[in-house]
Tab-separated table of C-alpha atoms in Angstrom:
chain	number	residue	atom	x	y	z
U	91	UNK	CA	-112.389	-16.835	-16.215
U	92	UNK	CA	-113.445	-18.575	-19.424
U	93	UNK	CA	-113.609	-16.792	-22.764
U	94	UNK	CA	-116.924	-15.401	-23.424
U	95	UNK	CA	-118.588	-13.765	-26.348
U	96	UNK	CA	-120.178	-10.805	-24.117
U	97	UNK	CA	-119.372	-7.450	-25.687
U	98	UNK	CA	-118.999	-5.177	-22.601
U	99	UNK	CA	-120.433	-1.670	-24.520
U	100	UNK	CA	-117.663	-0.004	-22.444
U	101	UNK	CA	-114.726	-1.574	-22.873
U	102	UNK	CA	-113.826	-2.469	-26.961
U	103	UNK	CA	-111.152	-4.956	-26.008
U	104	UNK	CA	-114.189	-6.979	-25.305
U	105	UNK	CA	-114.880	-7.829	-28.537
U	106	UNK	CA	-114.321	-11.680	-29.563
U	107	UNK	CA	-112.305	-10.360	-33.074
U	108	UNK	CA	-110.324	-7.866	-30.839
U	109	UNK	CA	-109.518	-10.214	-27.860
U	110	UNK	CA	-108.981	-13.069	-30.561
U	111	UNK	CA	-106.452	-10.546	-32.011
U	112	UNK	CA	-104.635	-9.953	-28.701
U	113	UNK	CA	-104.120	-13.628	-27.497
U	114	UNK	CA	-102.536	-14.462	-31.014
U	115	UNK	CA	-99.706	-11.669	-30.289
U	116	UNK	CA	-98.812	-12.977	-27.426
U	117	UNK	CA	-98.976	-16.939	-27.871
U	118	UNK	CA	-102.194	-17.570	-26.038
U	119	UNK	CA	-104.919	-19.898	-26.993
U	120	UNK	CA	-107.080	-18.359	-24.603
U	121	UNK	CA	-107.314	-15.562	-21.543
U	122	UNK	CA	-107.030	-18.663	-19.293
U	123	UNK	CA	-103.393	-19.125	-20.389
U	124	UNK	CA	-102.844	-15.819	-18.496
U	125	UNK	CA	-103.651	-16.956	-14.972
U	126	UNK	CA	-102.013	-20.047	-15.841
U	127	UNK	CA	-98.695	-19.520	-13.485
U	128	UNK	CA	-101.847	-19.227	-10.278
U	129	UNK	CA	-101.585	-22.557	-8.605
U	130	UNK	CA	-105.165	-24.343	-9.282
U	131	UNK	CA	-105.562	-24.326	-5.673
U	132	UNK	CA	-105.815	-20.572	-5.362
U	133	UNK	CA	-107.484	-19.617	-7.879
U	134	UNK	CA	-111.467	-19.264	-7.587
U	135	UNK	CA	-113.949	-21.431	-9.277
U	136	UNK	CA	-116.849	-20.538	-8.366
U	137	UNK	CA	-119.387	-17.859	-9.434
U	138	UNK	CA	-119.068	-13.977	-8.433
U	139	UNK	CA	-122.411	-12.714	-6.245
U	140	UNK	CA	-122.752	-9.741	-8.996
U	141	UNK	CA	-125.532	-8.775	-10.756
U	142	UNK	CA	-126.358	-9.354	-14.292
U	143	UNK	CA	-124.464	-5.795	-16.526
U	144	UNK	CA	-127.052	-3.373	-17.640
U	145	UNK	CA	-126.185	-3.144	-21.493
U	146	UNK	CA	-128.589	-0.063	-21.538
U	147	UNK	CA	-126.716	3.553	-20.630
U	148	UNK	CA	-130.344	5.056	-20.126
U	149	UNK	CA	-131.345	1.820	-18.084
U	150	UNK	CA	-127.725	1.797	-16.060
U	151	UNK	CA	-127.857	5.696	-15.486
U	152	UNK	CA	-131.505	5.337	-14.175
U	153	UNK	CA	-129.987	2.638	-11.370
U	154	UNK	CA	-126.512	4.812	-10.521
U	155	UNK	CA	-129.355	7.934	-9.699
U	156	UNK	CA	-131.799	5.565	-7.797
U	157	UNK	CA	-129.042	4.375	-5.667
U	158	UNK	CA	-127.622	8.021	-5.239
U	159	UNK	CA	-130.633	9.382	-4.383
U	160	UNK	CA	-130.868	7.438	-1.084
U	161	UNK	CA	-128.128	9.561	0.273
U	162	UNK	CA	-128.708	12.848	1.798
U	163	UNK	CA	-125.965	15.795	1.390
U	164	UNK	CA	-125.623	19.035	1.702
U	165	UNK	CA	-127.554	20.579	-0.571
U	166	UNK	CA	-130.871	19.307	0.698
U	167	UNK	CA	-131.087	21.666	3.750
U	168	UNK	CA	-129.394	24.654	4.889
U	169	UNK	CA	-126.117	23.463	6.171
U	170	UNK	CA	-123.510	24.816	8.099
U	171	UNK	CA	-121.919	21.698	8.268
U	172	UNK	CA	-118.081	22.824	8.008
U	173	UNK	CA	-114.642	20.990	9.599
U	174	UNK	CA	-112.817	22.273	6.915
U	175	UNK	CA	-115.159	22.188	3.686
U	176	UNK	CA	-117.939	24.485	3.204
U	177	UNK	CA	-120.964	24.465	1.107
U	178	UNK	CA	-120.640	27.770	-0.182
U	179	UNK	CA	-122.322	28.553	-3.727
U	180	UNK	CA	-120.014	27.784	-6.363
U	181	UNK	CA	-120.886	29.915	-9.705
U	182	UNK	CA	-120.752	27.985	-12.942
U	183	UNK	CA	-117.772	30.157	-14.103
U	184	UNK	CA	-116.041	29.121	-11.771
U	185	UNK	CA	-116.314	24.700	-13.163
U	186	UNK	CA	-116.256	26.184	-16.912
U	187	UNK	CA	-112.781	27.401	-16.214
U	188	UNK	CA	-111.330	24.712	-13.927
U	189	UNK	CA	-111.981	22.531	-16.500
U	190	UNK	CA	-109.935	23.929	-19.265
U	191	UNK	CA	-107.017	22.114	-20.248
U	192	UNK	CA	-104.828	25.121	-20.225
U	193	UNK	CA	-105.494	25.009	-16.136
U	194	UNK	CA	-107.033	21.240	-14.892
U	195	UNK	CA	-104.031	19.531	-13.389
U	196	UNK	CA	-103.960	16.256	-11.228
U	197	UNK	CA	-101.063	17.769	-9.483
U	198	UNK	CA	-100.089	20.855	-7.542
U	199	UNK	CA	-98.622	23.779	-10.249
U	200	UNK	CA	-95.076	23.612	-10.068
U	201	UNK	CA	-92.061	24.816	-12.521
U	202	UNK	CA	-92.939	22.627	-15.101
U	203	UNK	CA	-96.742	24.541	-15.226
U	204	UNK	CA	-97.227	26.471	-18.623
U	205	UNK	CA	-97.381	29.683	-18.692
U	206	UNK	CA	-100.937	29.951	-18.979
U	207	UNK	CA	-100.918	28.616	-15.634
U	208	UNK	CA	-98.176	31.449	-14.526
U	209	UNK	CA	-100.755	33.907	-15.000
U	210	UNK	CA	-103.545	32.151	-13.616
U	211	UNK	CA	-101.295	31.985	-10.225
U	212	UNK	CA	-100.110	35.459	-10.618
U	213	UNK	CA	-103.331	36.826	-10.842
U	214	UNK	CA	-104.518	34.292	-7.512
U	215	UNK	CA	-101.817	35.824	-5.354
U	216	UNK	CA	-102.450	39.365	-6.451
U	217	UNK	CA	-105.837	38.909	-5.556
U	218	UNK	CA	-105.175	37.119	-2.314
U	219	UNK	CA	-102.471	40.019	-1.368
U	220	UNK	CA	-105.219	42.247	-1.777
U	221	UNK	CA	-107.375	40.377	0.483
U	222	UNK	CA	-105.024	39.028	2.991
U	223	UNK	CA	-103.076	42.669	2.989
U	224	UNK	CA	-99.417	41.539	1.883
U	225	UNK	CA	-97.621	42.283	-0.727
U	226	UNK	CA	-96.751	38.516	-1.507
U	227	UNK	CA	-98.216	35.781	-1.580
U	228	UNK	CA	-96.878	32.023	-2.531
U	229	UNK	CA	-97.905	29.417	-4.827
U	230	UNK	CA	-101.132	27.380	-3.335
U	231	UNK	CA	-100.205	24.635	-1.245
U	232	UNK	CA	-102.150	20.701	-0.622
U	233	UNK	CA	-104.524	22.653	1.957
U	234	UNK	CA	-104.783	24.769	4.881
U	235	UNK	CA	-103.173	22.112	7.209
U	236	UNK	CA	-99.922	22.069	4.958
U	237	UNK	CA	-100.021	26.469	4.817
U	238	UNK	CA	-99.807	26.459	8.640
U	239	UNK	CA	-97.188	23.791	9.055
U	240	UNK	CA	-94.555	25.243	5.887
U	241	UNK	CA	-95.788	29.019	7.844
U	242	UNK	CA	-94.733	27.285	11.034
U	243	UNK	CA	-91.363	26.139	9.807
U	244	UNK	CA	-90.487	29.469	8.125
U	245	UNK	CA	-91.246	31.377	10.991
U	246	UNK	CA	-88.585	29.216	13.245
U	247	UNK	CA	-85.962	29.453	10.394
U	248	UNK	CA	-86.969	33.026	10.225
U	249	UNK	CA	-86.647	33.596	13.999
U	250	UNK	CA	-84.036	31.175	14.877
U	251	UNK	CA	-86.391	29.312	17.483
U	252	UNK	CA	-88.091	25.985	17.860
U	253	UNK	CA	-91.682	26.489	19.671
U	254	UNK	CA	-94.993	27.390	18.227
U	255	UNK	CA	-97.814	28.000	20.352
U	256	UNK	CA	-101.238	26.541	18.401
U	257	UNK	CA	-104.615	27.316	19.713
U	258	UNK	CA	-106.911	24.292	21.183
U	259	UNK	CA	-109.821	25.764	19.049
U	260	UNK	CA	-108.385	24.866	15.840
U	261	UNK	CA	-108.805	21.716	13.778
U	262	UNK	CA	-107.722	18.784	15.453
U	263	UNK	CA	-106.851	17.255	12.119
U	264	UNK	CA	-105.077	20.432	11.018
U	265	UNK	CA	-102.723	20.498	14.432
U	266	UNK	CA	-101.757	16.819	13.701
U	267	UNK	CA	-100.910	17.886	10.448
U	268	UNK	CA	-99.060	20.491	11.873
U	269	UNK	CA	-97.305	18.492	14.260
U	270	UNK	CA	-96.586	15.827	11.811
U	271	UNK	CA	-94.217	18.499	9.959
U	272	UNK	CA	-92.880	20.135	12.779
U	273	UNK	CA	-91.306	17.244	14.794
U	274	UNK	CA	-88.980	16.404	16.132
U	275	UNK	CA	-87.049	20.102	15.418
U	276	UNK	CA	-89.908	22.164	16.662
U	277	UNK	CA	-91.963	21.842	19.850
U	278	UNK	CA	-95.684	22.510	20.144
U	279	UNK	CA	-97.356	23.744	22.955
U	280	UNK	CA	-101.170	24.785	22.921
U	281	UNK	CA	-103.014	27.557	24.431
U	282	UNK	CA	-106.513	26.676	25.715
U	283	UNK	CA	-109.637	28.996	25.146
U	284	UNK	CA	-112.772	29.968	26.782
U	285	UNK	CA	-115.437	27.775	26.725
U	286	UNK	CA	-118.225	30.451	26.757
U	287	UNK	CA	-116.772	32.285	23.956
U	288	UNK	CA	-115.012	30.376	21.688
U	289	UNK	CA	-111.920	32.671	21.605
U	290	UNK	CA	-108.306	32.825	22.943
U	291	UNK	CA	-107.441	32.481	26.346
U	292	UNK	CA	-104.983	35.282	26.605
U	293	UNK	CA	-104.125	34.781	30.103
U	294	UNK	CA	-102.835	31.047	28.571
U	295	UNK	CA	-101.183	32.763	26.051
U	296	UNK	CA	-99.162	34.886	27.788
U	297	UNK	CA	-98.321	32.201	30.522
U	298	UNK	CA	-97.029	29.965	27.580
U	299	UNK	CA	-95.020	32.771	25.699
U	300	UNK	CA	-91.318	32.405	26.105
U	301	UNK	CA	-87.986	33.646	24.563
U	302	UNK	CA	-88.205	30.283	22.773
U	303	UNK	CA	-91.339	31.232	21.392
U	304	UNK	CA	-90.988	31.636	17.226
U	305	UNK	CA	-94.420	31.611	16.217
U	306	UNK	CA	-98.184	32.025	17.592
U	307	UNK	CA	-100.799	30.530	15.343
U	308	UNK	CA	-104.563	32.231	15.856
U	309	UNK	CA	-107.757	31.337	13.238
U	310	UNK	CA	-110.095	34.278	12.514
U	311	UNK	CA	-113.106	32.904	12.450
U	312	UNK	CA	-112.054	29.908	14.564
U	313	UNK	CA	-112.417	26.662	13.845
U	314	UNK	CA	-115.269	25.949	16.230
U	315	UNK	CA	-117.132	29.281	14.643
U	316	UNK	CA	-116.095	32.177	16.749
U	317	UNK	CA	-114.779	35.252	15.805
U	318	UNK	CA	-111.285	36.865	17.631
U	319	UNK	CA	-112.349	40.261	18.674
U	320	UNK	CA	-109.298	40.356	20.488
U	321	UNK	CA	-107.125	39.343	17.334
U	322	UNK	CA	-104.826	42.604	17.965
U	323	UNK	CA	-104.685	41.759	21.438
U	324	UNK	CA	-103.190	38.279	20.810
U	325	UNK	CA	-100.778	39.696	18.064
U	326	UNK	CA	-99.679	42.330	20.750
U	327	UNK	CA	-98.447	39.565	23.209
U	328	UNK	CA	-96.680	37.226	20.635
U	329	UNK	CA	-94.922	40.561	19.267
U	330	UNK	CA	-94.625	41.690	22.950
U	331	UNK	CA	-92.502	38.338	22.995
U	332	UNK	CA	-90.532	38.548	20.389
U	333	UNK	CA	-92.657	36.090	18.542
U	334	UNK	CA	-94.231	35.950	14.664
U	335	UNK	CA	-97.296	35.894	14.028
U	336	UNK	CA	-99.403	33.084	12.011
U	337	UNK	CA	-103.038	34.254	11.329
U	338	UNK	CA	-105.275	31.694	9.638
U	339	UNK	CA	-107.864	32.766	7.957
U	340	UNK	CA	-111.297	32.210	6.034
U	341	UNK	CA	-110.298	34.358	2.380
U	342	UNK	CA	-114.550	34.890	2.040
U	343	UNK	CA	-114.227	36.266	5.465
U	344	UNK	CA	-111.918	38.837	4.428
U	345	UNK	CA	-114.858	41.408	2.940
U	346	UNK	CA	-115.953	41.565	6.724
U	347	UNK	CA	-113.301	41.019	8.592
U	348	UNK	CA	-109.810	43.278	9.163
U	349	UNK	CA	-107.204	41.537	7.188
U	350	UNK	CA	-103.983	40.149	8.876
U	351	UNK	CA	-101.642	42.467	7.063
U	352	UNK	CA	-103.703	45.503	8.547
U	353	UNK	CA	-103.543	43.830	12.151
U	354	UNK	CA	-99.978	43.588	12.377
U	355	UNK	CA	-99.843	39.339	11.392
U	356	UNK	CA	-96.777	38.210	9.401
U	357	UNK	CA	-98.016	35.448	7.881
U	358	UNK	CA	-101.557	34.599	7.103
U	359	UNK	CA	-103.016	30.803	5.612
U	360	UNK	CA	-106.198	29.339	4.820
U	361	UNK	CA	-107.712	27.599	2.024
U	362	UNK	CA	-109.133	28.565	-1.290
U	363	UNK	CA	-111.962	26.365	-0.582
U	364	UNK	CA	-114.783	28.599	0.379
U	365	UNK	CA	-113.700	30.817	-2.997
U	366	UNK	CA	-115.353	28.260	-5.643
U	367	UNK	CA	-114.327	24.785	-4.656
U	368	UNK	CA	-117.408	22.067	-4.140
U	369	UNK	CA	-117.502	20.124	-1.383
U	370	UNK	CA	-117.052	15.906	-1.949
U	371	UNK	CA	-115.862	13.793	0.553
U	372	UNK	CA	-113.107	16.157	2.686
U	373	UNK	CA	-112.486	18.120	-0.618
U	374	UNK	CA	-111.553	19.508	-2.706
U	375	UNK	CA	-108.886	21.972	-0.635
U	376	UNK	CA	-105.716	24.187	-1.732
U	377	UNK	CA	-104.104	26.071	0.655
């Protein structure tokens, strides 16, 4: 940890004037006197098995995009890798405005958002309303995991119960979400599907629906990449038993696909995801 004259071209505190500067404010004779409450036994004296610092930016972005380029993702094929993220197309509008101050946070938008913000999220819901076929729709959420487990809750405050049935061909990471939230208040039971199709077992579902039933979950497309044809059918039983329905859905799917509002759902959840967010490492999501 001795003093050095190296001028790190990132970092200006580097500088001997600068760092001379610094250690006479506080007292110090040198950056040594820092570490100096670290017993001498702990503290490491030998040499660090790191390469010499490229000085160069041209040389050290040359190395980062050597190293990079030894990794494969998923823009070198066609891939329908999914689990959540999707490499959809993501037009450059879409990065020009994310970046703007006026709407890049590091946090979720809240009360405290400015008002530009406001009508950024006024005009989201609006246009997921018209998608999803509500007239409201809330605030985004951390992902699609945290929209079905705040839907789940609602719907047993809403119906004064405390099961939810959740379909085996979901997300496994999205029910442990889910169950994560729910417990211990709410129990969880799950209805299986067929292995040939992909969809539903309705003959589970309506062997698992109870009085005690507040809320069937269903995912159009499915997690494992099926669609429910028999989406009505499965919103027919949970009404059938007194239950709310939960429909999770893909919002790119919706030009296709009959929207939840239309189909009788109560509440629908997804993730705005496929709708201009790039893929990188399990993100980036907002339900």
């Amino acid at each position: 940890m001795a003093d050095k004259d190296f001028v790190h071209p990132y970092i200006p505190n580097s500088e001997p004037a600068v760092k001379r500067a610094m250690l006479d404010y506080l007292g110090m004779k040198s950056s040594e006197d820092i570490y100096k409450e670290i017993p001498d036994a702990l503290r490491f004296k030998g040499e660090m098995d790191l390469p010499e610092p490229i000085l160069s930016e041209a040389r050290l972005q040359r190395h980062v995009e050597g190293l990079l380029d030894k990794n494969r993702h998923a823009k070198n094929t066609l891939s329908f890798l999914g689990g959540g993220t999707w490499n959809h197309y993501v037009p450059a509008v879409c990065d020009t405005i994310g970046a703007r101050d006026e709407f890049l946070t590091a946090y979720v938008g809240e009360t405290y958002s400015d008002h530009g913000k406001w009508q950024a999220l006024f005009e989201t819901a609006s246009m997921i309303g018209d998608l999803t076929g509500f007239e409201a729709a809330g605030n985004p959420t951390y992902d699609w995991a945290n929209a079905i487990a705040i839907a789940c809750r609602m719907a047993c405050r809403t119906a004064g119960k405390t099961e939810i049935l959740l379909p085996k061909n979901m997300s496994p990471t999205r029910m442990l979400v889910v169950k994560n939230y729910v417990k211990p208040e709410i129990a969880v039971k799950e209805v299986g599907f067929d292995e040939k199709t992909g969809r539903m077992d309705l003959s589970d579902l309506a062997a698992k629906l109870s009085d005690k039933t507040a809320a069937v979950y269903f995912e159009n497309p499915n997690y494992i990449g099926a669609i429910e044809t028999e989406a009505r059918d499965i919103i027919k039983a949970a009404k059938g038993a007194g239950a709310l329905v939960i429909a999770g859905v893909d919002p790119s799917s919706l030009g296709v696909l009959e929207a939840p509002g239309a189909m009788g759902a109560d509440y629908a959840v997804g993730d705005y995801q496929p709708l201009g967010l790039h893929m990188g490492y399990g993100g980036s999501l907002s339900g």
